Amino acid sequence: MTDPATCSPDSQVLAVAEAFHGPGAIEAIDPLGNGNVNDTYLLRTGGASYVLQRLNTAVFSKPEQVMENLRVLGEHVQPKLQEESRQPGSRRWELPQVIGPRAGTELWHCCSEGGFWRCTSYIENACSIDRIEQSQQAKQVGAGLGRFHRLIHDIPCDQLQDTLEGFHVTPLYLEQYHQALVRTTVKPSEATDACIGFIRERESFCAVLEQAKARGELLERPIHGDPKCNNVMLDLSSGEAIALIDLDTVKPGLIHYDIGDGLRSCCNPAGEECEDLEQVVFSLDLARAMLEGYLAEAHGFITPWDLHYIPAAARLISFELGLRFFTDHLNGNVYFKADHPTHNLQRALVQFRLTESIEQQLMELEQLVAELSTARAGSPC
Ligand code: GN1
Ligand code: MG
């Protein structure tokens, strides 16, 4: 391998790519997507294309467990997909495949600089959308999440490792926020005061899902963990959802973390990187489409309690992401990649504005879920 002391980031990535595909195999390497945590590249070889990722080991401290979960996921889902593909009228669905390096027995590559790298297949003839503007797209994001949940809901939770303890457990993020608030060196401003006030008014709401879990109303199941709209791949010609990508956070959790994340990302046409807060609004029309798509796939395993907590999940996961971004701003941007010092503050303000918009329409959202549940209960499938 190239001497790490002299190697530029690009030559380092090339050396790693060659560890998976062999010397001279790589035709092009380009950054892929806009993930906030891992580093992701698209590899073009003479034949297929691949996704190469450096896992952020400050976040995923046991990356081997992430890979183990991917193995369990693949072993569970692939036979189901083969079975489904034999059915008449079957629809395209793909699961990114892990490609091991050429040497050794592990499914990942550790380079001498300490990076933990893995390679997966690339979903061809598909795209993802950062900001949803059409109901049809929202419906497909919902359908994709529903299909993914349908494929994984029966993986026994004890077969999956908890790769990110406390992930989406909002009361824990609240504790971390309080610690950050005490220790921060960030200067107070109108925006930070607004965030602090916003959080203070919602502290008691933070436990809504965890309390429902403690009461036995909600059960842990395998989840995706990060099903924001741009992690759902849509077929280029049909527009249909055909894969969920970014599978690092597949682990036991509440499906509400996923449904809430899907709703918060799908129903904010301004997107989470928006700079004009006036534009941030939760669209009930997109929520209707997203939930119609989701429930059409999920009706076989979703319970009345699950349905009951969907509006709260939309509100909570938007709020939680705002809380996480704001905490990271107070901590000096150590978790989410940031382009400038107030980037995570701006992202927090967007999520809090979205939370407010959800709160203003909570009754309508509750009515919508009730209406869709009744419609499904009356439907033949
Ligand atoms: C992070 O890295 P990325 O963009 O896939 C984060 C998610 C957030 C998301 C917000 C492991 O995901 O929880 O919802 O940013 N992932 C992790 O864009 O914390
Ligand atoms: Mg992710």
PDB file of C-alpha atoms and ligand atoms in Angstrom, residues 35-38 53 60 167 224-228 231 245-249, ligand 2:
ATOM      1  CA  GLY A  35     -24.128  11.768   4.304  1.00  0.00           C
ATOM      2  CA  ASN A  36     -23.484  13.579   7.571  1.00  0.00           C
ATOM      3  CA  VAL A  37     -21.495  10.814   9.241  1.00  0.00           C
ATOM      4  CA  ASN A  38     -19.604   8.374   6.946  1.00  0.00           C
ATOM      5  CA  GLN A  53     -17.578   3.719   2.457  1.00  0.00           C
ATOM      6  CA  PHE A  60     -19.909   3.370  15.103  1.00  0.00           C
ATOM      7  CA  PHE A 167     -29.964   5.751  18.985  1.00  0.00           C
ATOM      8  CA  HIS A 224     -33.631   0.730   9.399  1.00  0.00           C
ATOM      9  CA  GLY A 225     -32.757   3.613  11.727  1.00  0.00           C
ATOM     10  CA  ASP A 226     -32.157   6.265   9.051  1.00  0.00           C
ATOM     11  CA  PRO A 227     -34.871   6.064   6.384  1.00  0.00           C
ATOM     12  CA  LYS A 228     -34.769   9.710   5.357  1.00  0.00           C
ATOM     13  CA  ASN A 231     -32.019   6.726   1.489  1.00  0.00           C
ATOM     14  CA  ILE A 245     -29.683   2.066   1.261  1.00  0.00           C
ATOM     15  CA  ASP A 246     -27.460   3.199   4.152  1.00  0.00           C
ATOM     16  CA  LEU A 247     -28.009   0.103   6.262  1.00  0.00           C
ATOM     17  CA  ASP A 248     -25.545   0.904   9.080  1.00  0.00           C
ATOM     18  CA  THR A 249     -28.250   1.596  11.592  1.00  0.00           C
TER      19      THR A 249
HETATM   20 MG    MG B   2     -27.149   7.183   7.631  1.00  0.00          MG
END
